């Protein structure tokens, strides 16, 4: 019989009762170092005092009023995001896929309102992940995810990642914009070359296209800057954020320059829950930490320590790992053996990770992870890797 909870996930047989910082505890007293962070989402770890207090306080006052009224918490959050980014205006919603949907609507509407109703197609990349709604399945373009959900939503063209010539060849009279992840997360922790991002910006300017950035996974401090595109020294026209934005409270956001945002006038787009007082209180508490002086620089410092350690671990176990990859605290180990085996071995050593495409094990700890916890995770990885060795080399590695 089908379980009451619809079985759309192959879940690990672990149930966590509570968490503290980077650690999660099961009901039967086992503890795990959480380098998955709920898929790069629990940016402040678990039971963060500032975040839990903000949520509790706001819940006691008012959680939800709808967007028929002013929401001061949303006004404050939007103003802070505008001050900290390229954006002039922000729309709040509830998830990543929803933010991307809104971003594509903005791209189409901006072309429509500026005399190009024929421009509706968006160029996306092989290996991308943009979410599970019908349109975002088409933007993702992964045949496995699309199967049986047809007809596929029209308007998305796919080209190889990090290949400018392919992008330029794909531009046609119906092209409205480009949608890119600065670091492909689900696709296997593949960073865009910084020059590629600069070239996309220049190409969009050359052809009158709108550059959309999906920073749902790479953003909100994970790269060591507030948003990963900042490393390339460019700005997009519109961008989505979600995952870490409210530290685990469900929220998404679309950040846009005025030239794009101004076309979404009253009544053109909406949401019941999006940007409600509770979600915005959580996101403001996250920003209190992430925008505090020195915090992002220290994420960068710790990320570089973790990176050097990962490269070393990968080199020590060539029978298990092919390479280390990623940016900031969004890192991965490309595996030689099946990534599911490596993940299980890490879990057995007390370390949580997340799988990704291209046979990669993803490591995305909370942004508050300490130097000591990084060192501990690297030791757990070494012990886990030993479990994955073919038995002959296991003896040699001892
Ligand atoms: C997770 C993710 C999404 C989808 O977000 P949901 O909140 O699951 O809808 C979209 N794009 C990227 C890059 C993501 O990592």
mmCIF file of C-alpha atoms and ligand atoms in Angstrom:
data_model
loop_
_atom_site.group_PDB
_atom_site.id
_atom_site.type_symbol
_atom_site.label_atom_id
_atom_site.label_comp_id
_atom_site.label_asym_id
_atom_site.label_seq_id
_atom_site.Cartn_x
_atom_site.Cartn_y
_atom_site.Cartn_z
ATOM 1 C CA UNK A 1 0.000 0.000 0.000
ATOM 2 C CA UNK A 2 1.236 3.505 -0.730
ATOM 3 C CA UNK A 3 2.584 5.337 2.336
ATOM 4 C CA UNK A 4 0.459 8.193 3.643
ATOM 5 C CA UNK A 5 3.424 10.499 2.934
ATOM 6 C CA UNK A 6 3.714 10.354 -0.840
ATOM 7 C CA UNK A 7 6.894 8.463 -1.707
ATOM 8 C CA UNK A 8 8.486 10.944 -4.143
ATOM 9 C CA UNK A 9 11.825 10.660 -2.303
ATOM 10 C CA UNK A 10 14.140 7.764 -1.485
ATOM 11 C CA UNK A 11 14.673 8.912 2.059
ATOM 12 C CA UNK A 12 17.530 7.875 4.325
ATOM 13 C CA UNK A 13 16.234 6.034 7.382
ATOM 14 C CA UNK A 14 17.138 8.863 9.746
ATOM 15 C CA UNK A 15 14.784 11.155 11.671
ATOM 16 C CA UNK A 16 16.231 14.139 13.454
ATOM 17 C CA UNK A 17 14.704 15.380 16.647
ATOM 18 C CA UNK A 18 16.757 18.521 17.129
ATOM 19 C CA UNK A 19 19.776 20.400 15.919
ATOM 20 C CA UNK A 20 22.410 22.697 17.355
ATOM 21 C CA UNK A 21 24.701 24.687 15.080
ATOM 22 C CA UNK A 22 26.116 22.299 12.461
ATOM 23 C CA UNK A 23 24.968 19.179 14.344
ATOM 24 C CA UNK A 24 21.759 17.155 14.049
ATOM 25 C CA UNK A 25 20.586 14.642 16.675
ATOM 26 C CA UNK A 26 18.308 11.646 16.123
ATOM 27 C CA UNK A 27 15.706 10.592 18.663
ATOM 28 C CA UNK A 28 17.877 7.627 19.669
ATOM 29 C CA UNK A 29 20.827 9.856 20.563
ATOM 30 C CA UNK A 30 23.079 9.652 17.504
ATOM 31 C CA UNK A 31 24.620 12.880 16.246
ATOM 32 C CA UNK A 32 25.614 13.900 12.727
ATOM 33 C CA UNK A 33 27.710 16.723 11.352
ATOM 34 C CA UNK A 34 25.376 18.390 8.859
ATOM 35 C CA UNK A 35 27.307 19.193 5.665
ATOM 36 C CA UNK A 36 24.102 19.034 3.619
ATOM 37 C CA UNK A 37 22.311 21.836 5.497
ATOM 38 C CA UNK A 38 18.958 20.694 4.123
ATOM 39 C CA UNK A 39 20.292 21.133 0.559
ATOM 40 C CA UNK A 40 22.300 24.315 1.095
ATOM 41 C CA UNK A 41 19.415 25.925 2.957
ATOM 42 C CA UNK A 42 20.040 25.958 6.729
ATOM 43 C CA UNK A 43 22.535 28.791 6.270
ATOM 44 C CA UNK A 44 22.782 29.622 9.984
ATOM 45 C CA UNK A 45 22.738 25.981 11.048
ATOM 46 C CA UNK A 46 20.183 24.717 13.544
ATOM 47 C CA UNK A 47 18.619 26.454 16.518
ATOM 48 C CA UNK A 48 20.400 29.737 15.765
ATOM 49 C CA UNK A 49 19.403 32.051 18.630
ATOM 50 C CA UNK A 50 18.885 35.165 16.467
ATOM 51 C CA UNK A 51 16.790 33.328 13.885
ATOM 52 C CA UNK A 52 14.629 31.339 16.308
ATOM 53 C CA UNK A 53 13.984 34.420 18.450
ATOM 54 C CA UNK A 54 12.958 36.478 15.399
ATOM 55 C CA UNK A 55 10.539 33.773 14.252
ATOM 56 C CA UNK A 56 9.074 33.266 17.739
ATOM 57 C CA UNK A 57 8.633 37.001 18.327
ATOM 58 C CA UNK A 58 6.988 37.580 14.966
ATOM 59 C CA UNK A 59 4.732 34.514 15.373
ATOM 60 C CA UNK A 60 3.455 35.985 18.618
ATOM 61 C CA UNK A 61 2.625 39.274 16.872
ATOM 62 C CA UNK A 62 1.257 38.443 13.399
ATOM 63 C CA UNK A 63 2.272 35.742 10.911
ATOM 64 C CA UNK A 64 0.255 36.492 7.832
ATOM 65 C CA UNK A 65 -1.841 39.341 6.492
ATOM 66 C CA UNK A 66 -1.618 38.876 2.651
ATOM 67 C CA UNK A 67 -0.208 41.413 0.229
ATOM 68 C CA UNK A 68 -3.383 43.498 0.335
ATOM 69 C CA UNK A 69 -1.702 45.481 3.119
ATOM 70 C CA UNK A 70 1.702 46.964 3.748
ATOM 71 C CA UNK A 71 4.165 44.543 5.309
ATOM 72 C CA UNK A 72 6.872 46.553 7.099
ATOM 73 C CA UNK A 73 9.073 43.462 7.536
ATOM 74 C CA UNK A 74 9.005 42.954 3.750
ATOM 75 C CA UNK A 75 9.707 46.627 3.055
ATOM 76 C CA UNK A 76 12.717 46.466 5.363
ATOM 77 C CA UNK A 77 14.004 43.223 3.850
ATOM 78 C CA UNK A 78 13.602 44.502 0.289
ATOM 79 C CA UNK A 79 15.404 47.747 1.129
ATOM 80 C CA UNK A 80 18.315 45.812 2.637
ATOM 81 C CA UNK A 81 18.578 43.504 -0.397
ATOM 82 C CA UNK A 82 18.431 46.488 -2.760
ATOM 83 C CA UNK A 83 21.171 48.240 -0.770
ATOM 84 C CA UNK A 84 23.377 45.131 -0.844
ATOM 85 C CA UNK A 85 22.966 44.160 -4.535
ATOM 86 C CA UNK A 86 22.545 45.407 -8.113
ATOM 87 C CA UNK A 87 18.763 45.225 -7.707
ATOM 88 C CA UNK A 88 16.365 48.171 -7.556
ATOM 89 C CA UNK A 89 13.305 46.183 -6.508
ATOM 90 C CA UNK A 90 12.413 42.794 -4.999
ATOM 91 C CA UNK A 91 9.406 40.442 -5.200
ATOM 92 C CA UNK A 92 9.007 37.805 -2.469
ATOM 93 C CA UNK A 93 7.535 34.337 -2.966
ATOM 94 C CA UNK A 94 7.786 30.937 -1.296
ATOM 95 C CA UNK A 95 10.206 28.694 -3.139
ATOM 96 C CA UNK A 96 12.943 28.564 -5.712
ATOM 97 C CA UNK A 97 10.863 27.248 -8.584
ATOM 98 C CA UNK A 98 8.308 29.967 -7.965
ATOM 99 C CA UNK A 99 11.024 32.637 -7.999
ATOM 100 C CA UNK A 100 12.341 31.303 -11.313
ATOM 101 C CA UNK A 101 8.835 31.232 -12.798
ATOM 102 C CA UNK A 102 8.407 34.874 -11.839
ATOM 103 C CA UNK A 103 11.823 35.707 -13.253
ATOM 104 C CA UNK A 104 10.930 34.204 -16.643
ATOM 105 C CA UNK A 105 7.599 36.074 -16.565
ATOM 106 C CA UNK A 106 9.553 39.305 -15.957
ATOM 107 C CA UNK A 107 11.926 38.563 -18.825
ATOM 108 C CA UNK A 108 9.032 37.960 -21.222
ATOM 109 C CA UNK A 109 7.002 40.915 -20.000
ATOM 110 C CA UNK A 110 9.945 43.336 -20.224
ATOM 111 C CA UNK A 111 10.553 42.315 -23.865
ATOM 112 C CA UNK A 112 6.826 42.572 -24.599
ATOM 113 C CA UNK A 113 6.535 46.055 -23.099
ATOM 114 C CA UNK A 114 9.607 47.354 -24.933
ATOM 115 C CA UNK A 115 8.358 46.523 -28.402
ATOM 116 C CA UNK A 116 9.444 42.895 -28.703
ATOM 117 C CA UNK A 117 6.416 40.674 -28.060
ATOM 118 C CA UNK A 118 8.023 38.082 -30.351
ATOM 119 C CA UNK A 119 10.928 37.625 -27.939
ATOM 120 C CA UNK A 120 9.816 34.975 -25.443
ATOM 121 C CA UNK A 121 12.417 32.215 -25.594
ATOM 122 C CA UNK A 122 15.071 31.781 -22.908
ATOM 123 C CA UNK A 123 18.444 30.139 -23.445
ATOM 124 C CA UNK A 124 19.288 27.678 -20.656
ATOM 125 C CA UNK A 125 22.193 25.282 -20.099
ATOM 126 C CA UNK A 126 22.762 21.564 -20.165
ATOM 127 C CA UNK A 127 23.089 20.317 -16.591
ATOM 128 C CA UNK A 128 20.903 23.133 -15.260
ATOM 129 C CA UNK A 129 18.349 22.816 -12.506
ATOM 130 C CA UNK A 130 15.628 25.430 -12.140
ATOM 131 C CA UNK A 131 12.844 23.601 -10.285
ATOM 132 C CA UNK A 132 9.892 21.256 -10.686
ATOM 133 C CA UNK A 133 6.965 23.369 -11.901
ATOM 134 C CA UNK A 134 5.859 22.717 -15.473
ATOM 135 C CA UNK A 135 7.750 25.663 -16.947
ATOM 136 C CA UNK A 136 10.833 25.119 -14.803
ATOM 137 C CA UNK A 137 10.937 21.453 -15.828
ATOM 138 C CA UNK A 138 11.234 22.734 -19.387
ATOM 139 C CA UNK A 139 13.903 25.268 -18.321
ATOM 140 C CA UNK A 140 15.777 22.473 -16.556
ATOM 141 C CA UNK A 141 15.495 20.331 -19.677
ATOM 142 C CA UNK A 142 16.438 17.067 -17.948
ATOM 143 C CA UNK A 143 14.688 14.225 -19.827
ATOM 144 C CA UNK A 144 14.412 12.139 -16.637
ATOM 145 C CA UNK A 145 12.452 14.885 -14.844
ATOM 146 C CA UNK A 146 10.280 15.670 -17.880
ATOM 147 C CA UNK A 147 9.229 12.091 -18.609
ATOM 148 C CA UNK A 148 5.472 11.633 -18.613
ATOM 149 C CA UNK A 149 4.724 15.264 -17.797
ATOM 150 C CA UNK A 150 4.253 16.472 -21.357
ATOM 151 C CA UNK A 151 3.508 18.429 -23.378
ATOM 152 C CA UNK A 152 6.689 20.286 -22.472
ATOM 153 C CA UNK A 153 6.238 24.032 -21.906
ATOM 154 C CA UNK A 154 7.596 25.864 -24.934
ATOM 155 C CA UNK A 155 10.185 28.608 -24.860
ATOM 156 C CA UNK A 156 13.431 27.123 -23.536
ATOM 157 C CA UNK A 157 16.514 26.290 -25.593
ATOM 158 C CA UNK A 158 19.479 24.390 -24.178
ATOM 159 C CA UNK A 159 23.150 24.759 -25.007
ATOM 160 C CA UNK A 160 26.338 23.357 -23.413
ATOM 161 C CA UNK A 161 27.452 25.101 -20.209
ATOM 162 C CA UNK A 162 30.512 27.373 -20.374
ATOM 163 C CA UNK A 163 30.330 27.495 -24.190
ATOM 164 C CA UNK A 164 29.879 31.022 -25.517
ATOM 165 C CA UNK A 165 29.846 30.056 -29.186
ATOM 166 C CA UNK A 166 26.931 27.703 -28.534
ATOM 167 C CA UNK A 167 25.068 30.526 -26.799
ATOM 168 C CA UNK A 168 25.641 32.945 -29.659
ATOM 169 C CA UNK A 169 24.569 30.307 -32.202
ATOM 170 C CA UNK A 170 21.325 29.705 -30.281
ATOM 171 C CA UNK A 171 20.259 33.369 -30.303
ATOM 172 C CA UNK A 172 17.397 33.967 -32.715
ATOM 173 C CA UNK A 173 14.632 36.511 -33.357
ATOM 174 C CA UNK A 174 12.523 34.973 -30.578
ATOM 175 C CA UNK A 175 15.238 34.965 -27.913
ATOM 176 C CA UNK A 176 14.315 37.116 -24.892
ATOM 177 C CA UNK A 177 17.052 36.271 -22.430
ATOM 178 C CA UNK A 178 19.523 33.883 -20.873
ATOM 179 C CA UNK A 179 19.057 31.986 -17.610
ATOM 180 C CA UNK A 180 22.204 30.722 -15.883
ATOM 181 C CA UNK A 181 23.341 29.346 -12.515
ATOM 182 C CA UNK A 182 26.760 30.823 -11.595
ATOM 183 C CA UNK A 183 27.444 27.439 -10.006
ATOM 184 C CA UNK A 184 25.343 24.527 -11.236
ATOM 185 C CA UNK A 185 24.269 22.833 -8.016
ATOM 186 C CA UNK A 186 22.040 19.843 -8.753
ATOM 187 C CA UNK A 187 23.881 19.337 -12.037
ATOM 188 C CA UNK A 188 27.095 18.396 -10.224
ATOM 189 C CA UNK A 189 28.611 21.494 -8.519
ATOM 190 C CA UNK A 190 29.945 22.939 -11.757
ATOM 191 C CA UNK A 191 31.018 26.592 -11.548
ATOM 192 C CA UNK A 192 30.603 28.835 -14.563
ATOM 193 C CA UNK A 193 33.936 30.261 -15.695
ATOM 194 C CA UNK A 194 34.028 33.876 -14.555
ATOM 195 C CA UNK A 195 34.931 34.932 -18.096
ATOM 196 C CA UNK A 196 31.899 33.011 -19.386
ATOM 197 C CA UNK A 197 29.628 35.050 -17.088
ATOM 198 C CA UNK A 198 31.270 38.263 -18.325
ATOM 199 C CA UNK A 199 30.775 37.110 -21.916
ATOM 200 C CA UNK A 200 27.099 36.353 -21.239
ATOM 201 C CA UNK A 201 26.666 39.879 -19.894
ATOM 202 C CA UNK A 202 28.304 41.358 -22.993
ATOM 203 C CA UNK A 203 26.282 39.099 -25.301
ATOM 204 C CA UNK A 204 23.014 40.142 -23.647
ATOM 205 C CA UNK A 205 23.967 43.801 -24.090
ATOM 206 C CA UNK A 206 24.906 43.208 -27.720
ATOM 207 C CA UNK A 207 21.620 41.494 -28.647
ATOM 208 C CA UNK A 208 19.201 43.310 -26.338
ATOM 209 C CA UNK A 209 18.658 40.225 -24.209
ATOM 210 C CA UNK A 210 17.885 40.056 -20.507
ATOM 211 C CA UNK A 211 20.394 38.250 -18.297
ATOM 212 C CA UNK A 212 18.689 36.169 -15.609
ATOM 213 C CA UNK A 213 20.737 34.592 -12.850
ATOM 214 C CA UNK A 214 19.501 31.622 -10.819
ATOM 215 C CA UNK A 215 21.293 32.153 -7.485
ATOM 216 C CA UNK A 216 18.909 29.981 -5.522
ATOM 217 C CA UNK A 217 21.698 27.676 -4.386
ATOM 218 C CA UNK A 218 24.831 29.783 -4.960
ATOM 219 C CA UNK A 219 23.492 32.971 -3.383
ATOM 220 C CA UNK A 220 22.891 34.428 0.082
ATOM 221 C CA UNK A 221 26.529 34.193 1.090
ATOM 222 C CA UNK A 222 27.314 30.618 0.082
ATOM 223 C CA UNK A 223 30.075 31.620 -2.344
ATOM 224 C CA UNK A 224 31.793 33.919 0.137
ATOM 225 C CA UNK A 225 30.142 36.936 -1.465
ATOM 226 C CA UNK A 226 26.448 37.713 -1.030
ATOM 227 C CA UNK A 227 25.834 36.471 -4.596
ATOM 228 C CA UNK A 228 28.202 34.326 -6.642
ATOM 229 C CA UNK A 229 28.036 36.473 -9.808
ATOM 230 C CA UNK A 230 29.856 39.207 -7.876
ATOM 231 C CA UNK A 231 33.064 37.185 -8.287
ATOM 232 C CA UNK A 232 32.825 37.877 -12.049
ATOM 233 C CA UNK A 233 32.420 41.611 -11.512
ATOM 234 C CA UNK A 234 29.177 41.733 -13.493
ATOM 235 C CA UNK A 235 25.532 42.325 -12.689
ATOM 236 C CA UNK A 236 22.518 40.436 -14.058
ATOM 237 C CA UNK A 237 19.251 42.171 -14.969
ATOM 238 C CA UNK A 238 17.158 39.887 -12.811
ATOM 239 C CA UNK A 239 17.981 37.165 -10.304
ATOM 240 C CA UNK A 240 16.262 34.529 -8.198
ATOM 241 C CA UNK A 241 17.139 33.631 -4.619
ATOM 242 C CA UNK A 242 15.636 31.077 -2.232
ATOM 243 C CA UNK A 243 17.174 28.147 -0.261
ATOM 244 C CA UNK A 244 19.350 29.951 2.335
ATOM 245 C CA UNK A 245 17.483 33.261 2.206
ATOM 246 C CA UNK A 246 15.484 32.640 5.385
ATOM 247 C CA UNK A 247 17.717 30.004 6.965
ATOM 248 C CA UNK A 248 15.284 27.127 6.413
ATOM 249 C CA UNK A 249 12.010 29.018 6.533
ATOM 250 C CA UNK A 250 10.402 28.608 3.071
ATOM 251 C CA UNK A 251 10.999 31.737 0.994
ATOM 252 C CA UNK A 252 11.995 32.824 -2.480
ATOM 253 C CA UNK A 253 12.761 36.198 -4.024
ATOM 254 C CA UNK A 254 13.159 37.848 -7.402
ATOM 255 C CA UNK A 255 15.620 40.726 -7.438
ATOM 256 C CA UNK A 256 15.550 42.973 -10.484
ATOM 257 C CA UNK A 257 16.892 46.132 -11.994
ATOM 258 C CA UNK A 258 14.274 48.828 -12.519
ATOM 259 C CA UNK A 259 14.419 48.395 -16.307
ATOM 260 C CA UNK A 260 12.956 44.894 -15.881
ATOM 261 C CA UNK A 261 10.977 45.254 -12.655
ATOM 262 C CA UNK A 262 8.966 48.273 -13.774
ATOM 263 C CA UNK A 263 6.944 46.167 -16.210
ATOM 264 C CA UNK A 264 5.404 44.035 -13.450
ATOM 265 C CA UNK A 265 2.752 46.584 -12.510
ATOM 266 C CA UNK A 266 -0.078 46.011 -10.013
ATOM 267 C CA UNK A 267 -2.080 42.952 -10.954
ATOM 268 C CA UNK A 268 0.472 41.376 -13.315
ATOM 269 C CA UNK A 269 1.910 38.931 -10.763
ATOM 270 C CA UNK A 270 0.937 37.846 -7.284
ATOM 271 C CA UNK A 271 1.161 35.500 -4.324
ATOM 272 C CA UNK A 272 -0.921 34.824 -1.223
ATOM 273 C CA UNK A 273 1.851 33.853 1.175
ATOM 274 C CA UNK A 274 4.893 35.476 -0.436
ATOM 275 C CA UNK A 275 6.780 37.926 1.769
ATOM 276 C CA UNK A 276 4.524 37.515 4.785
ATOM 277 C CA UNK A 277 5.646 38.986 8.130
ATOM 278 C CA UNK A 278 6.912 35.649 9.482
ATOM 279 C CA UNK A 279 9.036 34.743 6.458
ATOM 280 C CA UNK A 280 10.462 38.258 6.263
ATOM 281 C CA UNK A 281 11.292 38.304 9.973
ATOM 282 C CA UNK A 282 13.269 35.091 9.419
ATOM 283 C CA UNK A 283 15.064 36.483 6.368
ATOM 284 C CA UNK A 284 15.895 39.733 8.165
ATOM 285 C CA UNK A 285 17.442 37.691 10.991
ATOM 286 C CA UNK A 286 19.535 35.805 8.429
ATOM 287 C CA UNK A 287 20.702 39.088 6.881
ATOM 288 C CA UNK A 288 21.654 40.370 10.360
ATOM 289 C CA UNK A 289 24.270 37.616 10.417
ATOM 290 C CA UNK A 290 25.287 37.397 6.746
ATOM 291 C CA UNK A 291 25.705 41.171 6.288
ATOM 292 C CA UNK A 292 27.501 41.706 9.611
ATOM 293 C CA UNK A 293 30.948 43.230 8.961
ATOM 294 C CA UNK A 294 33.521 40.526 8.254
ATOM 295 C CA UNK A 295 31.078 37.584 8.053
ATOM 296 C CA UNK A 296 31.311 36.971 4.297
ATOM 297 C CA UNK A 297 35.086 37.461 4.298
ATOM 298 C CA UNK A 298 35.266 34.774 6.957
ATOM 299 C CA UNK A 299 32.996 32.440 4.940
ATOM 300 C CA UNK A 300 35.528 32.902 2.137
ATOM 301 C CA UNK A 301 38.455 32.188 4.473
ATOM 302 C CA UNK A 302 36.858 29.009 5.860
ATOM 303 C CA UNK A 303 35.749 27.914 2.377
ATOM 304 C CA UNK A 304 39.352 28.104 1.168
ATOM 305 C CA UNK A 305 40.510 25.950 4.085
ATOM 306 C CA UNK A 306 37.786 23.427 3.275
ATOM 307 C CA UNK A 307 38.698 23.523 -0.424
ATOM 308 C CA UNK A 308 42.388 22.783 0.247
ATOM 309 C CA UNK A 309 41.380 19.908 2.534
ATOM 310 C CA UNK A 310 39.004 18.463 -0.045
ATOM 311 C CA UNK A 311 41.615 18.602 -2.794
ATOM 312 C CA UNK A 312 43.957 16.736 -0.464
ATOM 313 C CA UNK A 313 41.358 14.079 0.424
ATOM 314 C CA UNK A 314 40.556 13.581 -3.252
ATOM 315 C CA UNK A 315 44.286 13.121 -3.997
ATOM 316 C CA UNK A 316 44.716 10.645 -1.143
ATOM 317 C CA UNK A 317 41.948 8.364 -2.459
ATOM 318 C CA UNK A 318 42.212 8.245 -6.258
ATOM 319 C CA UNK A 319 40.264 4.940 -6.264
ATOM 320 C CA UNK A 320 37.295 6.718 -4.690
ATOM 321 C CA UNK A 321 37.455 10.330 -5.903
ATOM 322 C CA UNK A 322 38.223 11.877 -9.259
ATOM 323 C CA UNK A 323 38.433 15.507 -8.179
ATOM 324 C CA UNK A 324 37.149 18.250 -5.893
ATOM 325 C CA UNK A 325 35.078 21.046 -7.386
ATOM 326 C CA UNK A 326 32.876 24.000 -6.587
ATOM 327 C CA UNK A 327 33.093 27.471 -5.102
ATOM 328 C CA UNK A 328 32.826 28.876 -1.598
ATOM 329 C CA UNK A 329 30.904 26.548 0.686
ATOM 330 C CA UNK A 330 29.215 24.863 -2.272
ATOM 331 C CA UNK A 331 31.728 22.106 -2.893
ATOM 332 C CA UNK A 332 31.656 18.596 -4.276
ATOM 333 C CA UNK A 333 33.675 15.447 -4.704
ATOM 334 C CA UNK A 334 33.351 13.795 -8.078
ATOM 335 C CA UNK A 335 33.367 10.076 -7.314
ATOM 336 C CA UNK A 336 34.882 7.077 -9.067
ATOM 337 C CA UNK A 337 32.654 4.651 -7.164
ATOM 338 C CA UNK A 338 28.886 5.397 -7.112
ATOM 339 C CA UNK A 339 28.228 8.635 -5.184
ATOM 340 C CA UNK A 340 25.452 6.863 -3.249
ATOM 341 C CA UNK A 341 28.075 4.492 -1.790
ATOM 342 C CA UNK A 342 30.287 7.391 -0.753
ATOM 343 C CA UNK A 343 27.348 9.215 0.808
ATOM 344 C CA UNK A 344 26.367 6.102 2.766
ATOM 345 C CA UNK A 345 29.970 5.709 3.971
ATOM 346 C CA UNK A 346 30.065 9.373 5.068
ATOM 347 C CA UNK A 347 26.764 8.926 6.894
ATOM 348 C CA UNK A 348 28.132 5.830 8.631
ATOM 349 C CA UNK A 349 30.989 8.038 9.876
ATOM 350 C CA UNK A 350 28.523 10.639 11.131
ATOM 351 C CA UNK A 351 28.723 13.115 8.244
ATOM 352 C CA UNK A 352 25.683 14.205 6.222
ATOM 353 C CA UNK A 353 26.124 15.159 2.559
ATOM 354 C CA UNK A 354 23.853 15.487 -0.476
ATOM 355 C CA UNK A 355 24.115 13.767 -3.836
ATOM 356 C CA UNK A 356 24.355 15.784 -7.043
ATOM 357 C CA UNK A 357 24.413 15.022 -10.760
ATOM 358 C CA UNK A 358 27.544 13.785 -12.546
ATOM 359 C CA UNK A 359 28.234 11.283 -9.706
ATOM 360 C CA UNK A 360 29.151 14.037 -7.252
ATOM 361 C CA UNK A 361 28.796 14.143 -3.471
ATOM 362 C CA UNK A 362 27.828 17.677 -2.510
ATOM 363 C CA UNK A 363 29.188 19.370 0.626
ATOM 364 C CA UNK A 364 27.311 22.513 1.604
ATOM 365 C CA UNK A 365 27.672 23.097 5.347
ATOM 366 C CA UNK A 366 25.905 25.900 7.201
ATOM 367 C CA UNK A 367 27.716 29.217 6.618
ATOM 368 C CA UNK A 368 28.548 29.309 10.338
ATOM 369 C CA UNK A 369 30.660 26.122 10.134
ATOM 370 C CA UNK A 370 33.851 26.417 12.230
ATOM 371 C CA UNK A 371 37.450 25.637 11.303
ATOM 372 C CA UNK A 372 37.330 22.729 13.788
ATOM 373 C CA UNK A 373 34.156 21.310 12.237
ATOM 374 C CA UNK A 374 35.712 21.511 8.776
ATOM 375 C CA UNK A 375 38.752 19.597 10.073
ATOM 376 C CA UNK A 376 36.458 17.019 11.706
ATOM 377 C CA UNK A 377 34.436 16.598 8.495
ATOM 378 C CA UNK A 378 37.621 16.020 6.487
ATOM 379 C CA UNK A 379 38.639 13.238 8.900
ATOM 380 C CA UNK A 380 35.170 11.680 8.601
ATOM 381 C CA UNK A 381 35.578 11.812 4.808
ATOM 382 C CA UNK A 382 38.923 10.019 5.036
ATOM 383 C CA UNK A 383 37.394 7.277 7.183
ATOM 384 C CA UNK A 384 34.398 7.124 4.851
ATOM 385 C CA UNK A 385 36.635 6.905 1.791
ATOM 386 C CA UNK A 386 38.486 3.957 3.341
ATOM 387 C CA UNK A 387 35.145 2.119 3.566
ATOM 388 C CA UNK A 388 34.737 2.594 -0.198
ATOM 389 C CA UNK A 389 38.118 1.235 -1.223
ATOM 390 C CA UNK A 390 38.273 -2.111 -2.991
ATOM 391 C CA UNK A 391 39.323 -4.563 -0.234
ATOM 392 C CA UNK A 392 42.917 -5.038 -1.513
ATOM 393 C CA UNK A 393 43.769 -1.321 -1.409
ATOM 394 C CA UNK A 394 41.934 -0.945 1.921
ATOM 395 C CA UNK A 395 44.743 -2.912 3.569
ATOM 396 C CA UNK A 396 47.412 -0.784 1.864
ATOM 397 C CA UNK A 397 45.764 2.477 3.007
ATOM 398 C CA UNK A 398 45.808 1.545 6.716
HETATM 399 C C1 LIG B 1 16.782 24.184 -5.397
HETATM 400 C C2 LIG B 1 16.903 24.955 -6.637
HETATM 401 C C3 LIG B 1 15.772 25.371 -7.362
HETATM 402 C C4 LIG B 1 14.369 25.003 -6.943
HETATM 403 O O1 LIG B 1 14.028 25.494 -5.682
HETATM 404 P P1 LIG B 1 12.733 24.899 -4.931
HETATM 405 O O2 LIG B 1 12.655 25.732 -3.684
HETATM 406 O O3 LIG B 1 12.995 23.457 -4.661
HETATM 407 O O4 LIG B 1 11.577 25.101 -5.826
HETATM 408 C C5 LIG B 1 15.976 26.116 -8.502
HETATM 409 N N1 LIG B 1 17.206 26.448 -8.915
HETATM 410 C C6 LIG B 1 18.314 26.076 -8.251
HETATM 411 C C7 LIG B 1 19.649 26.502 -8.742
HETATM 412 C C8 LIG B 1 18.200 25.305 -7.094
HETATM 413 O O5 LIG B 1 19.292 24.918 -6.443
#
